[in-house]
PDB file of C-alpha atoms in Angstrom:
ATOM      1  CA  MET A  11      -8.700 -29.354   5.924  1.00  0.00           C
ATOM      2  CA  SER A  12      -8.659 -27.001   2.941  1.00  0.00           C
ATOM      3  CA  GLU A  13      -8.713 -28.527  -0.586  1.00  0.00           C
ATOM      4  CA  LEU A  14      -5.464 -28.196  -2.403  1.00  0.00           C
ATOM      5  CA  LEU A  15      -5.286 -27.302  -6.104  1.00  0.00           C
ATOM      6  CA  HIS A  16      -2.502 -27.494  -8.612  1.00  0.00           C
ATOM      7  CA  ILE A  17      -2.260 -24.597 -11.067  1.00  0.00           C
ATOM      8  CA  THR A  18       0.302 -23.389 -13.567  1.00  0.00           C
ATOM      9  CA  ILE A  19       1.501 -19.795 -13.543  1.00  0.00           C
ATOM     10  CA  ASP A  20       3.742 -18.771 -16.479  1.00  0.00           C
ATOM     11  CA  GLY A  21       4.721 -22.436 -16.906  1.00  0.00           C
ATOM     12  CA  LYS A  22       5.528 -22.888 -13.207  1.00  0.00           C
ATOM     13  CA  ASP A  23       3.647 -25.565 -11.264  1.00  0.00           C
ATOM     14  CA  CYS A  24       2.090 -24.106  -8.089  1.00  0.00           C
ATOM     15  CA  THR A  25      -0.001 -25.489  -5.253  1.00  0.00           C
ATOM     16  CA  CYS A  26      -2.669 -23.411  -3.503  1.00  0.00           C
ATOM     17  CA  GLU A  27      -5.714 -23.684  -1.322  1.00  0.00           C
ATOM     18  CA  LYS A  28      -9.083 -23.568  -2.970  1.00  0.00           C
ATOM     19  CA  GLY A  29     -10.391 -19.998  -2.786  1.00  0.00           C
ATOM     20  CA  GLU A  30      -6.974 -18.418  -2.320  1.00  0.00           C
ATOM     21  CA  TYR A  31      -6.493 -15.268  -4.335  1.00  0.00           C
ATOM     22  CA  LEU A  32      -4.403 -15.710  -7.446  1.00  0.00           C
ATOM     23  CA  TRP A  33      -2.081 -12.755  -6.763  1.00  0.00           C
ATOM     24  CA  ASP A  34      -1.168 -14.164  -3.414  1.00  0.00           C
ATOM     25  CA  VAL A  35      -0.458 -17.555  -4.904  1.00  0.00           C
ATOM     26  CA  ALA A  36       1.819 -15.976  -7.506  1.00  0.00           C
ATOM     27  CA  LYS A  37       3.674 -13.934  -4.900  1.00  0.00           C
ATOM     28  CA  ARG A  38       4.277 -16.937  -2.672  1.00  0.00           C
ATOM     29  CA  ASN A  39       5.728 -18.831  -5.604  1.00  0.00           C
ATOM     30  CA  GLY A  40       8.009 -16.015  -6.740  1.00  0.00           C
ATOM     31  CA  VAL A  41       5.998 -14.933  -9.745  1.00  0.00           C
ATOM     32  CA  PHE A  42       5.851 -11.213 -10.177  1.00  0.00           C
ATOM     33  CA  ILE A  43       2.508  -9.584 -11.014  1.00  0.00           C
ATOM     34  CA  PRO A  44       2.676  -5.770 -11.066  1.00  0.00           C
ATOM     35  CA  VAL A  45       0.327  -3.915  -8.697  1.00  0.00           C
ATOM     36  CA  PHE A  46       0.150  -0.493  -7.009  1.00  0.00           C
ATOM     37  CA  CYS A  47      -2.735  -0.770  -4.520  1.00  0.00           C
ATOM     38  CA  ARG A  48      -1.425  -3.630  -2.395  1.00  0.00           C
ATOM     39  CA  SER A  49       0.327  -3.318   0.905  1.00  0.00           C
ATOM     40  CA  ASP A  50       1.334  -5.949   3.475  1.00  0.00           C
ATOM     41  CA  ALA A  51       0.019  -3.559   6.088  1.00  0.00           C
ATOM     42  CA  PHE A  52      -3.518  -3.688   4.590  1.00  0.00           C
ATOM     43  CA  PRO A  53      -3.919  -7.109   2.973  1.00  0.00           C
ATOM     44  CA  ASP A  54      -7.686  -6.642   2.490  1.00  0.00           C
ATOM     45  CA  HIS A  55      -7.269  -3.483   0.411  1.00  0.00           C
ATOM     46  CA  ARG A  56      -7.526  -4.682  -3.160  1.00  0.00           C
ATOM     47  CA  ALA A  57      -8.637  -4.139  -6.740  1.00  0.00           C
ATOM     48  CA  CYS A  58      -8.164  -0.348  -6.903  1.00  0.00           C
ATOM     49  CA  CYS A  59      -5.535   0.039  -9.589  1.00  0.00           C
ATOM     50  CA  ARG A  60      -6.386  -2.975 -11.874  1.00  0.00           C
ATOM     51  CA  VAL A  61      -2.780  -3.297 -12.977  1.00  0.00           C
ATOM     52  CA  CYS A  62      -2.580  -6.888 -11.724  1.00  0.00           C
ATOM     53  CA  ILE A  63      -4.787  -8.349 -14.476  1.00  0.00           C
ATOM     54  CA  VAL A  64      -3.779 -11.761 -15.779  1.00  0.00           C
ATOM     55  CA  GLU A  65      -5.138 -14.259 -18.277  1.00  0.00           C
ATOM     56  CA  VAL A  66      -6.671 -17.450 -16.856  1.00  0.00           C
ATOM     57  CA  GLU A  67      -7.386 -20.448 -18.969  1.00  0.00           C
ATOM     58  CA  ILE A  68      -9.737 -23.144 -17.775  1.00  0.00           C
ATOM     59  CA  ARG A  69     -10.643 -26.108 -20.026  1.00  0.00           C
ATOM     60  CA  GLY A  70      -9.435 -24.349 -23.133  1.00  0.00           C
ATOM     61  CA  ARG A  71     -11.333 -21.101 -22.535  1.00  0.00           C
ATOM     62  CA  SER A  72      -9.479 -18.025 -21.374  1.00  0.00           C
ATOM     63  CA  LYS A  73     -10.526 -14.788 -19.644  1.00  0.00           C
ATOM     64  CA  VAL A  74      -8.871 -11.718 -18.176  1.00  0.00           C
ATOM     65  CA  VAL A  75      -9.247 -11.394 -14.365  1.00  0.00           C
ATOM     66  CA  THR A  76      -8.025  -9.021 -11.645  1.00  0.00           C
ATOM     67  CA  SER A  77      -5.619 -11.390  -9.879  1.00  0.00           C
ATOM     68  CA  CYS A  78      -5.786  -9.829  -6.430  1.00  0.00           C
ATOM     69  CA  VAL A  79      -9.528 -10.552  -6.111  1.00  0.00           C
ATOM     70  CA  TYR A  80      -9.714 -13.673  -8.196  1.00  0.00           C
ATOM     71  CA  PRO A  81     -10.210 -16.819  -5.984  1.00  0.00           C
ATOM     72  CA  VAL A  82      -8.719 -20.022  -7.461  1.00  0.00           C
ATOM     73  CA  GLU A  83     -11.608 -22.482  -7.481  1.00  0.00           C
ATOM     74  CA  GLN A  84     -10.246 -25.113  -9.948  1.00  0.00           C
ATOM     75  CA  GLU A  85      -7.122 -26.129 -11.784  1.00  0.00           C
ATOM     76  CA  CYS A  86      -6.114 -23.539 -14.397  1.00  0.00           C
ATOM     77  CA  VAL A  87      -3.355 -22.152 -16.516  1.00  0.00           C
ATOM     78  CA  VAL A  88      -2.345 -18.555 -15.723  1.00  0.00           C
ATOM     79  CA  ARG A  89      -0.399 -16.174 -17.991  1.00  0.00           C
ATOM     80  CA  THR A  90       0.761 -12.934 -16.427  1.00  0.00           C
ATOM     81  CA  ASP A  91       2.499 -11.381 -19.455  1.00  0.00           C
ATOM     82  CA  SER A  92       0.776 -12.625 -22.575  1.00  0.00           C
ATOM     83  CA  ASP A  93       0.196 -10.411 -25.625  1.00  0.00           C
ATOM     84  CA  ARG A  94      -3.388 -10.052 -24.602  1.00  0.00           C
ATOM     85  CA  ILE A  95      -2.437  -8.951 -21.062  1.00  0.00           C
ATOM     86  CA  LYS A  96       0.205  -6.533 -22.325  1.00  0.00           C
ATOM     87  CA  GLU A  97      -2.421  -4.904 -24.568  1.00  0.00           C
ATOM     88  CA  GLU A  98      -5.075  -4.625 -21.926  1.00  0.00           C
ATOM     89  CA  ARG A  99      -2.596  -3.582 -19.199  1.00  0.00           C
ATOM     90  CA  SER A 100      -1.372  -0.877 -21.498  1.00  0.00           C
ATOM     91  CA  VAL A 101      -4.865   0.636 -21.419  1.00  0.00           C
ATOM     92  CA  VAL A 102      -4.910   0.592 -17.635  1.00  0.00           C
ATOM     93  CA  LEU A 103      -1.451   2.027 -17.454  1.00  0.00           C
ATOM     94  CA  GLY A 104      -2.342   4.681 -20.011  1.00  0.00           C
ATOM     95  CA  LEU A 105      -5.254   5.843 -17.883  1.00  0.00           C
ATOM     96  CA  LEU A 106      -3.065   5.905 -14.727  1.00  0.00           C
ATOM     97  CA  ALA A 107      -0.313   7.779 -16.601  1.00  0.00           C
ATOM     98  CA  ALA A 108      -2.818  10.414 -17.669  1.00  0.00           C
ATOM     99  CA  ARG A 109      -4.144  10.659 -14.123  1.00  0.00           C
ATOM    100  CA  ALA A 110      -0.666  10.834 -12.573  1.00  0.00           C
ATOM    101  CA  PRO A 111       1.930  11.854 -15.173  1.00  0.00           C
ATOM    102  CA  GLU A 112       4.559  12.576 -12.481  1.00  0.00           C
ATOM    103  CA  ALA A 113       4.303   9.107 -10.891  1.00  0.00           C
ATOM    104  CA  GLN A 114       7.635   7.500 -11.713  1.00  0.00           C
ATOM    105  CA  ARG A 115       6.506   3.953 -10.866  1.00  0.00           C
ATOM    106  CA  VAL A 116       3.638   4.225 -13.360  1.00  0.00           C
ATOM    107  CA  ALA A 117       5.927   5.641 -16.050  1.00  0.00           C
ATOM    108  CA  LEU A 118       8.508   2.878 -15.426  1.00  0.00           C
ATOM    109  CA  LEU A 119       5.925   0.080 -15.619  1.00  0.00           C
ATOM    110  CA  SER A 120       4.418   1.623 -18.778  1.00  0.00           C
ATOM    111  CA  LYS A 121       7.892   1.587 -20.340  1.00  0.00           C
ATOM    112  CA  ILE A 122       8.460  -2.044 -19.355  1.00  0.00           C
ATOM    113  CA  ASN A 123       5.043  -2.913 -20.691  1.00  0.00           C
ATOM    114  CA  GLY A 124       5.885  -1.231 -24.029  1.00  0.00           C
ATOM    115  CA  ASN A 125       3.625   1.762 -24.029  1.00  0.00           C
ATOM    116  CA  ASP A 126       3.877   5.430 -23.251  1.00  0.00           C
ATOM    117  CA  GLY A 127       0.228   6.277 -22.541  1.00  0.00           C
ATOM    118  CA  PHE A 128      -2.375   7.658 -24.853  1.00  0.00           C
ATOM    119  CA  GLU A 129      -2.140  11.069 -26.451  1.00  0.00           C
ATOM    120  CA  ARG A 130      -5.963  11.399 -26.629  1.00  0.00           C
ATOM    121  CA  LEU A 131      -6.259  11.391 -22.864  1.00  0.00           C
ATOM    122  CA  THR A 132      -6.392  14.566 -20.827  1.00  0.00           C
ATOM    123  CA  VAL A 133      -3.307  14.725 -18.623  1.00  0.00           C
ATOM    124  CA  LEU A 134      -3.450  16.156 -15.103  1.00  0.00           C
ATOM    125  CA  ASP A 135      -0.309  18.205 -15.003  1.00  0.00           C
ATOM    126  CA  GLY A 136       1.971  17.759 -11.954  1.00  0.00           C
ATOM    127  CA  GLU A 137      -0.151  14.941 -10.420  1.00  0.00           C
ATOM    128  CA  LYS A 138       1.258  11.828  -8.792  1.00  0.00           C
ATOM    129  CA  CYS A 139      -1.798  10.359  -7.061  1.00  0.00           C
ATOM    130  CA  ILE A 140      -3.451   7.384  -8.687  1.00  0.00           C
ATOM    131  CA  LEU A 141      -6.326   7.299  -6.166  1.00  0.00           C
ATOM    132  CA  CYS A 142      -5.479   3.872  -4.913  1.00  0.00           C
ATOM    133  CA  GLY A 143      -6.904   4.737  -1.501  1.00  0.00           C
ATOM    134  CA  LEU A 144      -4.108   3.155   0.543  1.00  0.00           C
ATOM    135  CA  CYS A 145      -3.446   6.488   2.358  1.00  0.00           C
ATOM    136  CA  VAL A 146      -7.116   6.774   3.336  1.00  0.00           C
ATOM    137  CA  GLN A 147      -7.048   3.160   4.557  1.00  0.00           C
ATOM    138  CA  ALA A 148      -3.987   3.888   6.655  1.00  0.00           C
ATOM    139  CA  CYS A 149      -5.548   6.945   8.180  1.00  0.00           C
ATOM    140  CA  GLU A 150      -8.789   5.094   9.006  1.00  0.00           C
ATOM    141  CA  SER A 151      -6.909   2.208  10.541  1.00  0.00           C
ATOM    142  CA  LEU A 152      -5.450   4.641  13.101  1.00  0.00           C
ATOM    143  CA  GLY A 153      -8.904   5.898  13.980  1.00  0.00           C
ATOM    144  CA  THR A 154      -8.147   9.438  12.844  1.00  0.00           C
ATOM    145  CA  SER A 155      -9.824   9.601   9.377  1.00  0.00           C
ATOM    146  CA  ALA A 156      -8.209  12.984   8.728  1.00  0.00           C
ATOM    147  CA  ILE A 157      -8.174  12.488   4.957  1.00  0.00           C
ATOM    148  CA  SER A 158     -10.646  11.108   2.431  1.00  0.00           C
ATOM    149  CA  THR A 159     -11.543  11.082  -1.264  1.00  0.00           C
ATOM    150  CA  VAL A 160     -13.220  14.337  -2.252  1.00  0.00           C
ATOM    151  CA  ASN A 161     -14.849  15.795  -5.425  1.00  0.00           C
ATOM    152  CA  ARG A 162     -15.713  13.868  -8.581  1.00  0.00           C
ATOM    153  CA  GLY A 163     -14.456  13.183 -12.052  1.00  0.00           C
ATOM    154  CA  VAL A 164     -11.070  14.776 -13.000  1.00  0.00           C
ATOM    155  CA  ASP A 165     -11.344  16.875  -9.801  1.00  0.00           C
ATOM    156  CA  LYS A 166     -11.313  13.794  -7.565  1.00  0.00           C
ATOM    157  CA  GLU A 167      -8.526  13.821  -5.059  1.00  0.00           C
ATOM    158  CA  ILE A 168      -7.345  12.867  -1.580  1.00  0.00           C
ATOM    159  CA  SER A 169      -7.562  15.715   0.818  1.00  0.00           C
ATOM    160  CA  THR A 170      -8.544  16.953   4.275  1.00  0.00           C
ATOM    161  CA  PRO A 171     -12.031  18.472   4.618  1.00  0.00           C
ATOM    162  CA  TYR A 172     -12.075  21.551   2.362  1.00  0.00           C
ATOM    163  CA  GLY A 173      -8.258  21.360   2.106  1.00  0.00           C
ATOM    164  CA  ASP A 174      -7.953  22.965   5.513  1.00  0.00           C
ATOM    165  CA  PRO A 175      -5.562  21.761   8.268  1.00  0.00           C
ATOM    166  CA  SER A 176      -7.328  18.849   9.991  1.00  0.00           C
ATOM    167  CA  SER A 177      -7.679  18.706  13.755  1.00  0.00           C
ATOM    168  CA  SER A 178      -7.868  14.971  13.420  1.00  0.00           C
ATOM    169  CA  CYS A 179      -4.501  14.599  11.750  1.00  0.00           C
ATOM    170  CA  VAL A 180      -1.673  13.609  14.050  1.00  0.00           C
ATOM    171  CA  GLY A 181       1.169  13.987  11.485  1.00  0.00           C
ATOM    172  CA  CYS A 182       2.227  10.321  11.804  1.00  0.00           C
ATOM    173  CA  LEU A 183       3.248   9.969   8.090  1.00  0.00           C
ATOM    174  CA  SER A 184       1.347   6.638   7.778  1.00  0.00           C
ATOM    175  CA  CYS A 185      -0.390   8.004   4.672  1.00  0.00           C
ATOM    176  CA  ALA A 186       2.899   9.119   3.038  1.00  0.00           C
ATOM    177  CA  ASN A 187       4.716   5.940   3.913  1.00  0.00           C
ATOM    178  CA  VAL A 188       2.137   3.655   2.345  1.00  0.00           C
ATOM    179  CA  CYS A 189       1.674   5.748  -0.848  1.00  0.00           C
ATOM    180  CA  PRO A 190       3.000   3.760  -3.851  1.00  0.00           C
ATOM    181  CA  THR A 191       3.768   6.844  -5.940  1.00  0.00           C
ATOM    182  CA  ASP A 192       5.148   9.342  -3.428  1.00  0.00           C
ATOM    183  CA  ALA A 193       2.163  11.567  -3.991  1.00  0.00           C
ATOM    184  CA  ILE A 194       1.942  12.864  -0.398  1.00  0.00           C
ATOM    185  CA  SER A 195       4.540  15.433   0.275  1.00  0.00           C
ATOM    186  CA  TYR A 196       5.761  16.720   3.646  1.00  0.00           C
ATOM    187  CA  THR A 197       8.604  18.769   4.991  1.00  0.00           C
ATOM    188  CA  GLN A 198      10.589  18.250   8.141  1.00  0.00           C
ATOM    189  CA  THR A 199      13.112  20.258  10.170  1.00  0.00           C
ATOM    190  CA  ALA A 200      14.959  19.254  13.324  1.00  0.00           C
ATOM    191  CA  ASP A 201      11.973  20.289  15.435  1.00  0.00           C
ATOM    192  CA  THR A 202       8.831  20.291  13.217  1.00  0.00           C
ATOM    193  CA  ARG A 203       7.014  18.344  10.514  1.00  0.00           C
ATOM    194  CA  THR A 204       4.506  19.886   8.057  1.00  0.00           C
ATOM    195  CA  ILE A 205       1.958  17.754   6.232  1.00  0.00           C
ATOM    196  CA  TRP A 206      -1.624  18.364   4.982  1.00  0.00           C
ATOM    197  CA  ASN A 207      -1.132  22.141   5.593  1.00  0.00           C
ATOM    198  CA  ARG A 208      -0.445  21.663   9.298  1.00  0.00           C
ATOM    199  CA  THR A 209       2.775  21.949  11.253  1.00  0.00           C
ATOM    200  CA  PHE A 210       3.495  19.585  14.151  1.00  0.00           C
ATOM    201  CA  GLN A 211       6.171  19.707  16.896  1.00  0.00           C
ATOM    202  CA  LEU A 212       8.439  16.624  16.896  1.00  0.00           C
ATOM    203  CA  VAL A 213       9.141  14.477  19.955  1.00  0.00           C
ATOM    204  CA  ARG A 214      12.563  12.928  20.479  1.00  0.00           C
ATOM    205  CA  CYS A 215      13.638  10.057  22.691  1.00  0.00           C
ATOM    206  CA  GLU A 216      14.838  11.591  25.881  1.00  0.00           C
ATOM    207  CA  LYS A 217      17.783   9.181  26.006  1.00  0.00           C
ATOM    208  CA  CYS A 218      19.117   8.822  22.458  1.00  0.00           C
ATOM    209  CA  GLY A 219      17.432  11.708  20.636  1.00  0.00           C
ATOM    210  CA  THR A 220      15.822   9.650  17.926  1.00  0.00           C
ATOM    211  CA  ILE A 221      12.644  11.173  16.490  1.00  0.00           C
ATOM    212  CA  MET A 222       9.660   9.245  17.869  1.00  0.00           C
ATOM    213  CA  GLY A 223       6.980  11.169  16.020  1.00  0.00           C
ATOM    214  CA  THR A 224       4.885  14.296  16.627  1.00  0.00           C
ATOM    215  CA  VAL A 225       3.471  15.315  19.937  1.00  0.00           C
ATOM    216  CA  GLU A 226       0.018  14.322  18.638  1.00  0.00           C
ATOM    217  CA  SER A 227       1.047  10.940  17.181  1.00  0.00           C
ATOM    218  CA  VAL A 228       2.911   9.816  20.265  1.00  0.00           C
ATOM    219  CA  ALA A 229      -0.068  10.828  22.436  1.00  0.00           C
ATOM    220  CA  HIS A 230      -2.468   9.088  20.069  1.00  0.00           C
ATOM    221  CA  ALA A 231      -0.422   5.860  20.169  1.00  0.00           C
ATOM    222  CA  ALA A 232      -0.440   5.980  23.960  1.00  0.00           C
ATOM    223  CA  THR A 233      -4.243   6.375  23.997  1.00  0.00           C
ATOM    224  CA  ARG A 234      -4.724   3.469  21.630  1.00  0.00           C
ATOM    225  CA  ALA A 235      -2.443   1.347  23.828  1.00  0.00           C
ATOM    226  CA  GLY A 236      -4.439   2.220  26.934  1.00  0.00           C
ATOM    227  CA  LEU A 237      -1.490   4.025  28.565  1.00  0.00           C
ATOM    228  CA  ASP A 238      -1.895   6.976  30.943  1.00  0.00           C
ATOM    229  CA  GLU A 239       1.140   8.717  29.648  1.00  0.00           C
ATOM    230  CA  ALA A 240       2.839   9.118  26.289  1.00  0.00           C
ATOM    231  CA  ALA A 241       6.133   7.335  25.767  1.00  0.00           C
ATOM    232  CA  THR A 242       9.365   9.272  26.347  1.00  0.00           C
ATOM    233  CA  LEU A 243      11.723   6.545  25.060  1.00  0.00           C
ATOM    234  CA  CYS A 244      12.029   5.080  21.621  1.00  0.00           C
ATOM    235  CA  ASP A 245      11.442   1.351  21.171  1.00  0.00           C
ATOM    236  CA  GLU A 246      15.152   0.444  21.282  1.00  0.00           C
ATOM    237  CA  CYS A 247      15.837   2.449  24.417  1.00  0.00           C
ATOM    238  CA  ARG A 248      12.717   1.093  26.106  1.00  0.00           C
ATOM    239  CA  LYS A 249      13.793  -2.481  25.371  1.00  0.00           C
ATOM    240  CA  LYS A 250      17.277  -1.776  26.737  1.00  0.00           C
ATOM    241  CA  GLN A 251      15.784  -0.167  29.856  1.00  0.00           C
ATOM    242  CA  ILE A 252      13.596  -3.227  30.471  1.00  0.00           C
ATOM    243  CA  ALA A 253      16.628  -5.490  30.009  1.00  0.00           C
ATOM    244  CA  ASP A 254      18.702  -3.458  32.426  1.00  0.00           C
ATOM    245  CA  GLU A 255      15.899  -3.572  35.014  1.00  0.00           C
ATOM    246  CA  MET A 256      15.575  -7.303  34.675  1.00  0.00           C
ATOM    247  CA  MET A 257      19.291  -8.051  34.843  1.00  0.00           C
ATOM    248  CA  PRO A 258      19.712  -7.847  38.677  1.00  0.00           C
ATOM    249  CA  ALA A 259      16.817 -10.231  39.174  1.00  0.00           C
ATOM    250  CA  TYR A 260      18.305 -12.603  36.596  1.00  0.00           C
ATOM    251  CA  ARG A 261      21.682 -12.588  38.386  1.00  0.00           C
ATOM    252  CA  LEU A 262      20.014 -13.440  41.748  1.00  0.00           C
ATOM    253  CA  SER A 263      18.087 -16.345  40.339  1.00  0.00           C
TER     254      SER A 263
END
């Protein structure tokens, strides 16, 4: 059985297992700690944005830690919004705001935190990406790896190889859906979807007409599921079809 610890977060008594990450403890107990690089879809993707810093006090001594990778090993007092944290978080947000001045979530959190960035920093005009890496994680999890981090320094970005249309991309939008700052743009018509400089043909459910994805993404999903053919029905219609097929047998039983 795991050892249970009692800690205090912003004056609230909380119980956690020894070794549990502090950010997870706070979330479970309804304490908000801002973060950009966390997603329920990829719980192991952590510590990329550093926004979730908090102050931890143990036996009268305090330190600043990154809560999403800080394991609670003993009883402690946690402050998520102290003056010290506001000051240090303002530095992190200032760097992110310079990196991605068009990211509205960064600007909003900066305003809430009481700072508007730092004038001395070079601003990348028109940029929204904070390089959290969630989009790359999403792409890798699908086994496509169509995008990755390229270049260095201020030229560092997320892109396909050489910025060209990638033959590995299936146009599934997993990258765009997981992005915390809406940095990945795409366009869509009734029949096509364009993302990462490549245009895909859309597939619709043959029964209700709902968009199921691109030809490539539907085929890729079938391959990963070990199916011989790509699906032609959306999830809802497929469930209904199965229910309809089972109903006669149910009535005879």
